[in-house]
Coordinates of C-alpha atoms in Angstrom, one line a residue:
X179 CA 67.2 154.9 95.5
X180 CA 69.8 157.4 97.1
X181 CA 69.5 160.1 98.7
X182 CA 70.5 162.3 96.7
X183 CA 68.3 161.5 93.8
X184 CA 65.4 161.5 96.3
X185 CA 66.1 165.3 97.4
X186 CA 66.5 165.7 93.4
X187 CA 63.3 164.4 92.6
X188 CA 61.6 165.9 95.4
X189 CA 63.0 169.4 94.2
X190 CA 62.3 169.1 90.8
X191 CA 58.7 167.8 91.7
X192 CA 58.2 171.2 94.0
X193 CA 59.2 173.4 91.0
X194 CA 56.4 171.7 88.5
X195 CA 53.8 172.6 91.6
X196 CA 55.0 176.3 92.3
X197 CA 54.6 176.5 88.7
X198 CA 50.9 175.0 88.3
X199 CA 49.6 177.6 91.3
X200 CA 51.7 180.6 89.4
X201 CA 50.6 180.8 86.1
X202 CA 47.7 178.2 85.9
X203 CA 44.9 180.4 87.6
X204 CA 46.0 183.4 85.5
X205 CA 45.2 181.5 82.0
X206 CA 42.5 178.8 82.9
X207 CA 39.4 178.9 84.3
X208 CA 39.1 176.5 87.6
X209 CA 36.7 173.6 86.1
X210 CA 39.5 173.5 83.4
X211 CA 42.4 173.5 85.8
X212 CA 40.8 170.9 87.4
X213 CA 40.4 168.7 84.2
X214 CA 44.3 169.8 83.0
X215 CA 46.0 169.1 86.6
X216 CA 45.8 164.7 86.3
X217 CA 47.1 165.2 82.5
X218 CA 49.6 167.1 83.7
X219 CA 50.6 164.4 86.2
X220 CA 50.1 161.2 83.3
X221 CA 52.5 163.4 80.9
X222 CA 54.8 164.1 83.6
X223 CA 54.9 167.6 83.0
X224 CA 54.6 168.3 79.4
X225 CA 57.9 168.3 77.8
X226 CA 59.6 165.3 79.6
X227 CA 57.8 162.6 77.5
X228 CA 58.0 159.1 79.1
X229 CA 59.3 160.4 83.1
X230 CA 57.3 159.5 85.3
X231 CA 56.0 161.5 88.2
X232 CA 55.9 159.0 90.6
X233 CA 57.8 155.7 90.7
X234 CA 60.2 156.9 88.3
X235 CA 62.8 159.5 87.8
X236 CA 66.7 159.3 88.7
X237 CA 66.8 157.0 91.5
X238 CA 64.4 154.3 89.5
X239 CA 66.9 154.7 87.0
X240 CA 70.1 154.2 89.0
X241 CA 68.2 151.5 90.7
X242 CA 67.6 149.8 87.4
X243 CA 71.7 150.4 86.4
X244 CA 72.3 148.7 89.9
X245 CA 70.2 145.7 89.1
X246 CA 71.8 145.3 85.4
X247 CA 75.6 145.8 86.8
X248 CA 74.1 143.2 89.1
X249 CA 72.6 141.2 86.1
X250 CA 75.9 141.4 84.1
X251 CA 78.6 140.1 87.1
X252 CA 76.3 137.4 87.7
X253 CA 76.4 136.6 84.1
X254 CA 80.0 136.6 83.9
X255 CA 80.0 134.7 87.3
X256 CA 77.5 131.9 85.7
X257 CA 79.9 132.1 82.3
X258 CA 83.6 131.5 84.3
X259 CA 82.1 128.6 86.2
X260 CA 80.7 126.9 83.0
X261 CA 83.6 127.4 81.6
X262 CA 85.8 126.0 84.7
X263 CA 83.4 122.9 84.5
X264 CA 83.6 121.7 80.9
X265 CA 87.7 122.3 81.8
X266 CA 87.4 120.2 84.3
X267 CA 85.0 117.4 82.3
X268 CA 88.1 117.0 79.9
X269 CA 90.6 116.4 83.1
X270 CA 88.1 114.3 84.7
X271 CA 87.3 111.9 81.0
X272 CA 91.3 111.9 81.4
X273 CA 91.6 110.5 84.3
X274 CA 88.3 108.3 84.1
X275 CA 89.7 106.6 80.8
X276 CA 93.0 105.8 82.2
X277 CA 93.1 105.4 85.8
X278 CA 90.5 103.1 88.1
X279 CA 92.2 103.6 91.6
X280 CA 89.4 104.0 94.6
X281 CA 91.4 107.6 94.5
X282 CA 91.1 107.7 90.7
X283 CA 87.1 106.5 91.5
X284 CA 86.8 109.0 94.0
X285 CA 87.5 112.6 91.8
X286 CA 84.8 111.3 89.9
X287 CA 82.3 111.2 92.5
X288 CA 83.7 114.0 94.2
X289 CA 83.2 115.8 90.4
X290 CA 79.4 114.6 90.1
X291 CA 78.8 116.1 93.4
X292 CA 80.2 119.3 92.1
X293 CA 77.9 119.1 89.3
X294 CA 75.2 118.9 91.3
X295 CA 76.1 122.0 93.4
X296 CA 76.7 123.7 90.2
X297 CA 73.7 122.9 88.5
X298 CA 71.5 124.2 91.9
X299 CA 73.4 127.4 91.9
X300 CA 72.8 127.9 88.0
X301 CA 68.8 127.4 88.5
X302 CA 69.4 130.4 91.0
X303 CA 70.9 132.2 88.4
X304 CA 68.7 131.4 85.6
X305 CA 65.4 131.8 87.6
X306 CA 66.5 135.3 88.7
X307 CA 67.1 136.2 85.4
X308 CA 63.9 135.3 84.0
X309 CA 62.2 136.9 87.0
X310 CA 63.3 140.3 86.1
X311 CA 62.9 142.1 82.8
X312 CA 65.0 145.1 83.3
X313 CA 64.5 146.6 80.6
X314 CA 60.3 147.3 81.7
X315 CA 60.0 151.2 81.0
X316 CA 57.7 151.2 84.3
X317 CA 60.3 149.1 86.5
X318 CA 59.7 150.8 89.8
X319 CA 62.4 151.0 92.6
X320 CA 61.4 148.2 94.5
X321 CA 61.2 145.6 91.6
X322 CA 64.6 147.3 90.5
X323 CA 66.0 146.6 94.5
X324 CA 64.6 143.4 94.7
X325 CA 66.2 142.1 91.6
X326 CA 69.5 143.9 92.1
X327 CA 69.8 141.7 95.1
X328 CA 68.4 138.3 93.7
X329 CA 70.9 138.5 91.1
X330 CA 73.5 140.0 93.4
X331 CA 72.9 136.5 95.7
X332 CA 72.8 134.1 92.8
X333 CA 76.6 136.1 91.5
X334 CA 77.8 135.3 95.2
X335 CA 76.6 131.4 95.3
X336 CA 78.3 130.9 91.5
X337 CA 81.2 132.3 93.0
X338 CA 81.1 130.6 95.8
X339 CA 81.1 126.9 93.7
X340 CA 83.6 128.4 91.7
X341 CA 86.0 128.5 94.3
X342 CA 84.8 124.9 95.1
X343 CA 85.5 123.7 91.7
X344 CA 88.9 125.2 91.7
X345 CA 90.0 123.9 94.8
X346 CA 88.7 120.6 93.6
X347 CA 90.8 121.0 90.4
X348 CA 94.1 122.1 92.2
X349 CA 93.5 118.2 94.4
X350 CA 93.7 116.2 91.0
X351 CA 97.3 117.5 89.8
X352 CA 99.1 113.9 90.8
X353 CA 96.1 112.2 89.2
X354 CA 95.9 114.4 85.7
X355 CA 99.5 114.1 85.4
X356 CA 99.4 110.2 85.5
X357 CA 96.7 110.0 83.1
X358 CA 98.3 112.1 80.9
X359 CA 101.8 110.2 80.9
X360 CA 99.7 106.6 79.9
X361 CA 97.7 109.0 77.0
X362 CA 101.0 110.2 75.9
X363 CA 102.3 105.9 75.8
X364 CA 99.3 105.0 74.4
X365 CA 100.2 105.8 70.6
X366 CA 103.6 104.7 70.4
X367 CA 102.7 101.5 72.8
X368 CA 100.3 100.3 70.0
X369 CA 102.7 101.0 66.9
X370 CA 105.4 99.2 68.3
X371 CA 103.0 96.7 69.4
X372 CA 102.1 96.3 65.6
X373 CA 105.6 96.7 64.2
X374 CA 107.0 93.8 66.4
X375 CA 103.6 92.1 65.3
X376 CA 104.8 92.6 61.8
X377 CA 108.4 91.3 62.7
X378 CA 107.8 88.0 64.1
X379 CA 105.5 87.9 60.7
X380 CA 108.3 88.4 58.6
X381 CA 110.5 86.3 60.4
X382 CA 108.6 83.3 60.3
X383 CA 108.1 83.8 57.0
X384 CA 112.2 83.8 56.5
X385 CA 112.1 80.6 58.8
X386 CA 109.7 79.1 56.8
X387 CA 111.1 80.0 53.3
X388 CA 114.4 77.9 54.6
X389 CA 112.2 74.2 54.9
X390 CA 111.4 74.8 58.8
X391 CA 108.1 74.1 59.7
X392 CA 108.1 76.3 63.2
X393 CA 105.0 75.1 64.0
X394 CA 104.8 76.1 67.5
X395 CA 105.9 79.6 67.1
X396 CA 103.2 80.0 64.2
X397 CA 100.5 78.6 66.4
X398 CA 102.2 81.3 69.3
X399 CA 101.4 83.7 66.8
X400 CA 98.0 82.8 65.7
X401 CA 97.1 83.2 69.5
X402 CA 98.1 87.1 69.0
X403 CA 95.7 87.5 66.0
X404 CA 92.5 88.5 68.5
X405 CA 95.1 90.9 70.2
X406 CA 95.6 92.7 67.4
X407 CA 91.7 93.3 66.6
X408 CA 91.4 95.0 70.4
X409 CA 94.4 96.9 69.9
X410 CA 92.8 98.5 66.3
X411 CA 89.5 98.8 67.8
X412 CA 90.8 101.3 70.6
X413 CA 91.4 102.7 74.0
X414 CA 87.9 104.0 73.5
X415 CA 86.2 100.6 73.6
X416 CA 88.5 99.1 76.2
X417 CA 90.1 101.8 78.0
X418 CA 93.4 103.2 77.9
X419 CA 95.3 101.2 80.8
X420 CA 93.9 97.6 79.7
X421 CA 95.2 98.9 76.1
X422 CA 98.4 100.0 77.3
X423 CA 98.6 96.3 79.6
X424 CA 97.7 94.9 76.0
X425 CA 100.2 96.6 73.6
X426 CA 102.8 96.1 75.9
X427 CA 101.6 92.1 76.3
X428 CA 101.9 91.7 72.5
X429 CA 104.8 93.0 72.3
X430 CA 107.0 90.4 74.8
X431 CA 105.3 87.7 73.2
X432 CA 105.4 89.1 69.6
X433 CA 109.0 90.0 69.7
X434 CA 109.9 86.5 71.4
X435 CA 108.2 84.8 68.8
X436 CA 110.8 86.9 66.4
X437 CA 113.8 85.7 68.6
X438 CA 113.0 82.4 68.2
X439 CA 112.5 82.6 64.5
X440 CA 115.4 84.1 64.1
X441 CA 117.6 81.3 66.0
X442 CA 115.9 78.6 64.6
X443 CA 118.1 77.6 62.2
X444 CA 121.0 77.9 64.4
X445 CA 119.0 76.1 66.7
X446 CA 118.5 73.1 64.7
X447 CA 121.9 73.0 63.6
X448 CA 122.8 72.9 67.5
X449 CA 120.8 70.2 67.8
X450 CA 122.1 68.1 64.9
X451 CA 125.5 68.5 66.5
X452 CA 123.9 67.2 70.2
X453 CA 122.5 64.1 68.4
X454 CA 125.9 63.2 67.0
X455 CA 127.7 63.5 69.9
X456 CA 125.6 62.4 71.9
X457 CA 125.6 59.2 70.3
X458 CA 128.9 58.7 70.0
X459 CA 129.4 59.7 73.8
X460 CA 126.6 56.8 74.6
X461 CA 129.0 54.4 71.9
X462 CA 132.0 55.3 74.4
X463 CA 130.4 55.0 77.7
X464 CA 128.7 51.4 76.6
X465 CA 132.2 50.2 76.2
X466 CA 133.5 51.7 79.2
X467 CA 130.7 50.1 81.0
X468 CA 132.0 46.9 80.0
X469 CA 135.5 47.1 81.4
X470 CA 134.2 47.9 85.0
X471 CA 134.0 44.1 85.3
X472 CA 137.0 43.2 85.4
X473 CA 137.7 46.3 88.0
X474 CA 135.5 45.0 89.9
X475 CA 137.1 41.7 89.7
X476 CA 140.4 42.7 90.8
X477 CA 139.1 45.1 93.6
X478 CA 137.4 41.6 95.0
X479 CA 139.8 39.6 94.3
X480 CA 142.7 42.1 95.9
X481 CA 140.4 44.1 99.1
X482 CA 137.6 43.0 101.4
X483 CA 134.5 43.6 100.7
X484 CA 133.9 46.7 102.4
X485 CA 136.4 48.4 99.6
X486 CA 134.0 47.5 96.7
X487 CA 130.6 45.6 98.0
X488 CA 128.9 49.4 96.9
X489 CA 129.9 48.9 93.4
X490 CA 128.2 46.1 92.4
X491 CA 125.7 47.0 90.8
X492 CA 127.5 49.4 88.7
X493 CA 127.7 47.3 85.4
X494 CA 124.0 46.2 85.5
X495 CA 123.0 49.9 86.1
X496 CA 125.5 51.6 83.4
X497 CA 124.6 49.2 80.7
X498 CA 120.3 49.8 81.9
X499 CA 121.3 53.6 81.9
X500 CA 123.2 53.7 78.4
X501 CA 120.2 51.6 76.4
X502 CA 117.5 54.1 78.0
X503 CA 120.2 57.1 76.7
X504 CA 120.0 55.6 73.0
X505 CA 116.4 54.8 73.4
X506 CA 116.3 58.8 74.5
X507 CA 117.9 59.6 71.9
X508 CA 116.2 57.9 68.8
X509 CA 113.0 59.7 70.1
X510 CA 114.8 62.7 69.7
X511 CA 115.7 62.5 66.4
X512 CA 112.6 61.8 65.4
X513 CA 111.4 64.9 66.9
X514 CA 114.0 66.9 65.3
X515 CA 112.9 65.3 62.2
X516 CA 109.2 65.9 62.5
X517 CA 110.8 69.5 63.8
X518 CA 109.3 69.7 67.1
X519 CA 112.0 71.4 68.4
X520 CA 110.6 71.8 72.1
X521 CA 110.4 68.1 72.5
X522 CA 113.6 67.6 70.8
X523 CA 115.2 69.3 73.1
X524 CA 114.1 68.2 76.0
X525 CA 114.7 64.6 75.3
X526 CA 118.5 65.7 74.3
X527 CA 118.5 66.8 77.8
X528 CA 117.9 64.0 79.3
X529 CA 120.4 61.7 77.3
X530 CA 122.6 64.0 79.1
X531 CA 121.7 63.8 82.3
X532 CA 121.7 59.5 81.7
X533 CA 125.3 59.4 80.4
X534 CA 126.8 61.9 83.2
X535 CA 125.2 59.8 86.2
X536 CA 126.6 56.6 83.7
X537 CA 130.0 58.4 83.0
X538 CA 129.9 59.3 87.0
X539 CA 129.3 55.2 87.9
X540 CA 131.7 54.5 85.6
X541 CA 134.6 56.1 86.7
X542 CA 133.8 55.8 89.9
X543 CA 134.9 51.8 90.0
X544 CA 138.8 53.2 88.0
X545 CA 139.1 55.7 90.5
X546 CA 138.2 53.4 93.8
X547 CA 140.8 50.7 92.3
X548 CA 143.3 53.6 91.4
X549 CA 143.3 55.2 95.1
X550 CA 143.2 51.4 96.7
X551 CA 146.0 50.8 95.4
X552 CA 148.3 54.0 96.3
X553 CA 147.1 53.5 100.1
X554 CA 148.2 50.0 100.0
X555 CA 151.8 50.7 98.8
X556 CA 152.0 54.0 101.2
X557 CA 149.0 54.9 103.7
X558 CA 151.8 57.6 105.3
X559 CA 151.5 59.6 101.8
X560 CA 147.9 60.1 103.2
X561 CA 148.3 60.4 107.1
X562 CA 151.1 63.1 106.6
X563 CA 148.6 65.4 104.2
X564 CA 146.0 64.9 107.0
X565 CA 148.0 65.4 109.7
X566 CA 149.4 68.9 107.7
X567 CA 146.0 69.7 107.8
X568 CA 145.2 69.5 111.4
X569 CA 148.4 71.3 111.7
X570 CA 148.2 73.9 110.0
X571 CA 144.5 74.8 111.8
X572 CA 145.8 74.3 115.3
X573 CA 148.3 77.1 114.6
X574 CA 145.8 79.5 113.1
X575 CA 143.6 78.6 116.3
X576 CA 146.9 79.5 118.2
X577 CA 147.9 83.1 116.5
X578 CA 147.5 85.7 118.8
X579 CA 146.2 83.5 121.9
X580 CA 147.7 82.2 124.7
X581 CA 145.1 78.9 124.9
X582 CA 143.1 78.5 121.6
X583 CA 139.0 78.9 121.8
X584 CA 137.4 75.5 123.1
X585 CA 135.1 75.5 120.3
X586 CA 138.0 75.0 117.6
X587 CA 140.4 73.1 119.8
X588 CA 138.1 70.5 120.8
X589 CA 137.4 69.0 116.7
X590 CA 141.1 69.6 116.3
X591 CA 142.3 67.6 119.2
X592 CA 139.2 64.7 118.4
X593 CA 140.6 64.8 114.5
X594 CA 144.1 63.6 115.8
X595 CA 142.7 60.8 117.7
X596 CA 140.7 60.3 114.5
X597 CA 143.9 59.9 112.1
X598 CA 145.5 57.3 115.1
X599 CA 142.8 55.4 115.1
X600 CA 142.5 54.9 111.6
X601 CA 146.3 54.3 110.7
X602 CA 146.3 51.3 113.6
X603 CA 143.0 50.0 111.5
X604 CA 145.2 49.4 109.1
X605 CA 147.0 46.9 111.2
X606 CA 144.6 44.1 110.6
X607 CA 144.8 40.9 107.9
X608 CA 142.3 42.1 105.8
X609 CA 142.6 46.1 106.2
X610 CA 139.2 48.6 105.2
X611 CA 141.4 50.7 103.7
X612 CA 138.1 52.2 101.7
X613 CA 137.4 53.2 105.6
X614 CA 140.7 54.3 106.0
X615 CA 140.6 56.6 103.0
X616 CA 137.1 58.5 103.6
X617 CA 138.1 58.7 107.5
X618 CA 141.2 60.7 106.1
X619 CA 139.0 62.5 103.9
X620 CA 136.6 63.5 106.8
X621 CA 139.2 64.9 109.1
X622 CA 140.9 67.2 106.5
X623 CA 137.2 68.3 106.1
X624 CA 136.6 69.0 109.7
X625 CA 140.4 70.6 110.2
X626 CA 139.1 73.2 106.9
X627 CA 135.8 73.9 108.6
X628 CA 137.6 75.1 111.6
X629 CA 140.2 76.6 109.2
X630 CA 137.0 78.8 107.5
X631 CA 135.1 79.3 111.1
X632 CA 138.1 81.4 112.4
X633 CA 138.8 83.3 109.5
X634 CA 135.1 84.4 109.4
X635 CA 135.2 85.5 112.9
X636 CA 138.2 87.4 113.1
X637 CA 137.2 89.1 109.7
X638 CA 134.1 90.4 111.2
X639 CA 135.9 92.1 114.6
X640 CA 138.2 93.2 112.2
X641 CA 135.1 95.4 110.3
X642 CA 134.7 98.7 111.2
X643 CA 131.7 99.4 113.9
X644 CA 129.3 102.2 112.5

């Protein structure tokens, strides 16, 4: 109670005695005075009904308005931070559902704890509430005081978490915002899931409808089926990322199942045309492969040995390699009748790859004969394009130096000897001119490696420095 209300009381209490001695002896006797004076004090003084003479008045009565102003901010303390919490509990399901980082993992313990501290500082609450009945017509100022500060100290500790909780919140922004985005996907991830389910549906159908089988792709299909059951039954039952890692799954595979239905016929059409030419470039090369005979007959009969003895076993392998290319390709058209298309093409691929090494052999004995012979009528034709070559590097190895860099003069000046060396070879009875040939062929290679070193050099002093 204040101080002022305690002088009040005391005043008004001193009036009711002054009054008592007055007027009291004059119009009672004293045994009745006596027996009227603790009446007096249980009525509190006649005509003030239910005040109290002692422990009530005005300061039990501002004590008790202190208590329930105490009371009611501790109510609305208790009421914001439930309120806070099940705000949060949505954020935190958000996040939960979608995301399970170790940060993601931690906000949710970090949350629990919270609960914890909120659920301690509610009992405060709650048991200082039902410790106090306020509205007791005999609450005295101490059981007024004492409640006033219990509730007063359970209001400070709600406020206290409250301020924890909202720090707390402010931490998971990144987090919320993420979980948020992938709810937002979620929807429209499954429907176009479905939709391009739908599509590779329809197109198989079409595929179907024109006499393809497309076996495969409908068996690709099938294997989508159970996929579509988890995406119906819900992020709810599996969780929103492993849905969204689901829709987004079926979709790739869905929509390359359409692709594929979609360029099947083209596809099979593409492979009819392979088969016929294919055959008919396997007819060619089988013939071809028998006029490398008589190449080889001339280049033996014409050059030493060391011009043709590494083509010798080009007719045995060209014919071996043309039989396993129309072996090849029988089995594929029997795939591309039975329409497995995979397998089909893949053994079309392989024809190729037979008749180019074939076509490769082939031409190879033609060409040896064809170059033989233009060395043997004129070597010089050859020496002078070498020689150009070395040439023309020793002067680029020269430009802007008074003595060219070792590193490029030294090949250069070797390649010179090289071309000597192989133009006296020539001298003999029986000339390699095979040797002759690939020994011009190497030089011009070294004289353009040289060529390519120093144009990469000065190019990069040539580059600006940063």
């Amino acid at each position: 109670m204040s101080g002022a209300g305690a002088r009040r009381a005391g005043s008004w209490r001193r009036g009711a005695g002054l009054l008592a001695a007055v007027f009291v002896p004059v119009l009672l006797p004293l045994p009745l005075l006596v027996a009227a004076l603790p009446a007096a004090f249980a009525s509190g003084g006649g005509g003030g009904g239910g005040r109290r003479w002692f422990g009530g008045g005005r300061g039990s009565e501002n004590q008790r308005a202190a208590a329930q102003a105490a009371k009611d901010a501790a109510a609305e303390a208790f009421y914001e931070l439930d309120t806070a919490q099940r705000d949060l509990r949505l954020s935190i399901e958000t996040i939960g559902a979608v995301d399970s980082t170790p940060r993601a993992r931690k906000a949710l313990d970090g949350f629990a704890t919270l609960g914890r501290r909120i659920d301690e500082a509610s009992s405060i609450y709650i048991t200082a509430v039902d410790a106090h009945d306020l509205d007791r017509h005999d609450l005295d100022i101490a059981t007024a005081t004492r409640a006033h500060n219990e509730l007063t100290k359970a209001k400070d500790e709600l406020v206290r978490v409250k301020g924890e909780l909202d720090r707390f919140a402010q931490g998971l922004g990144s987090l919320l915002d993420s979980a948020e985005t992938q709810l937002a996907r979620l929807a429209p991830a499954v429907e176009r899931a479905k939709q391009a389910l739908l599509a590779a549906s329809n197109a198989l159908d079409t595929v179907r409808g024109s006499g393809l089988r497309a076996d495969d792709l409908a068996a690709r299909l099938a294997k989508l089926s159970p996929e579509l059951t988890r995406l119906n039954e819900g992020a709810g039952r599996h969780g929103v990322s492993e849905t969204l890692q689901r829709a987004d799954r079926v979709l790739r595979e869905a929509e390359a199942v359409r692709s594929e239905a979609e360029r099947l016929p083209e596809r099979a059409k593409e492979i009819d045309r392979r088969l016929v030419s294919l055959r008919t470039r396997a007819q060619a090369l089988a013939n071809r492969a028998g006029a490398v005979e008589p190449v080889l007959s001339e280049l033996r009969r014409r050059f030493s040995a060391a011009c043709w003895q590494d083509l010798q076993p080009v007719p045995a392998q060209a014919g071996e390699s043309v039989r396993q290319a129309e072996t090849k390709l029988k089995e594929a058209a029997k795939a591309r009748e039975e329409q497995r298309w995979p397998d089909a093409t893949a053994l079309l691929s392989t024809v190729r790859a037979l008749l180019n090494d074939t076509d490769e052999a082939v031409s190879a004995a033609g060409d040896r004969l064809q170059r033989l012979n233009a060395v043997q009528k004129d070597p010089q034709q050859e020496v002078d394009r070498t020689r150009f070559a070395v040439r023309d590097a020793q002067r680029l190895a020269m430009a802007g130096r008074a003595t060219p860099d070792p590193r490029h003069a030294r090949p250069l000046d070797e390649a010179v000897g090289r071309v000597d060396r192989a133009l006296a070879g020539l001298e003999g009875r029986h000339p390699d001119y095979w040797h002759f040939l690939t020994e011009m062929e190497a030089v011009r290679a070294t004289a353009s490696h040289v060529v390519n070193e120093i144009r990469e050099e000065r190019a990069g002093n040539r580059a600006p420095r940063r």
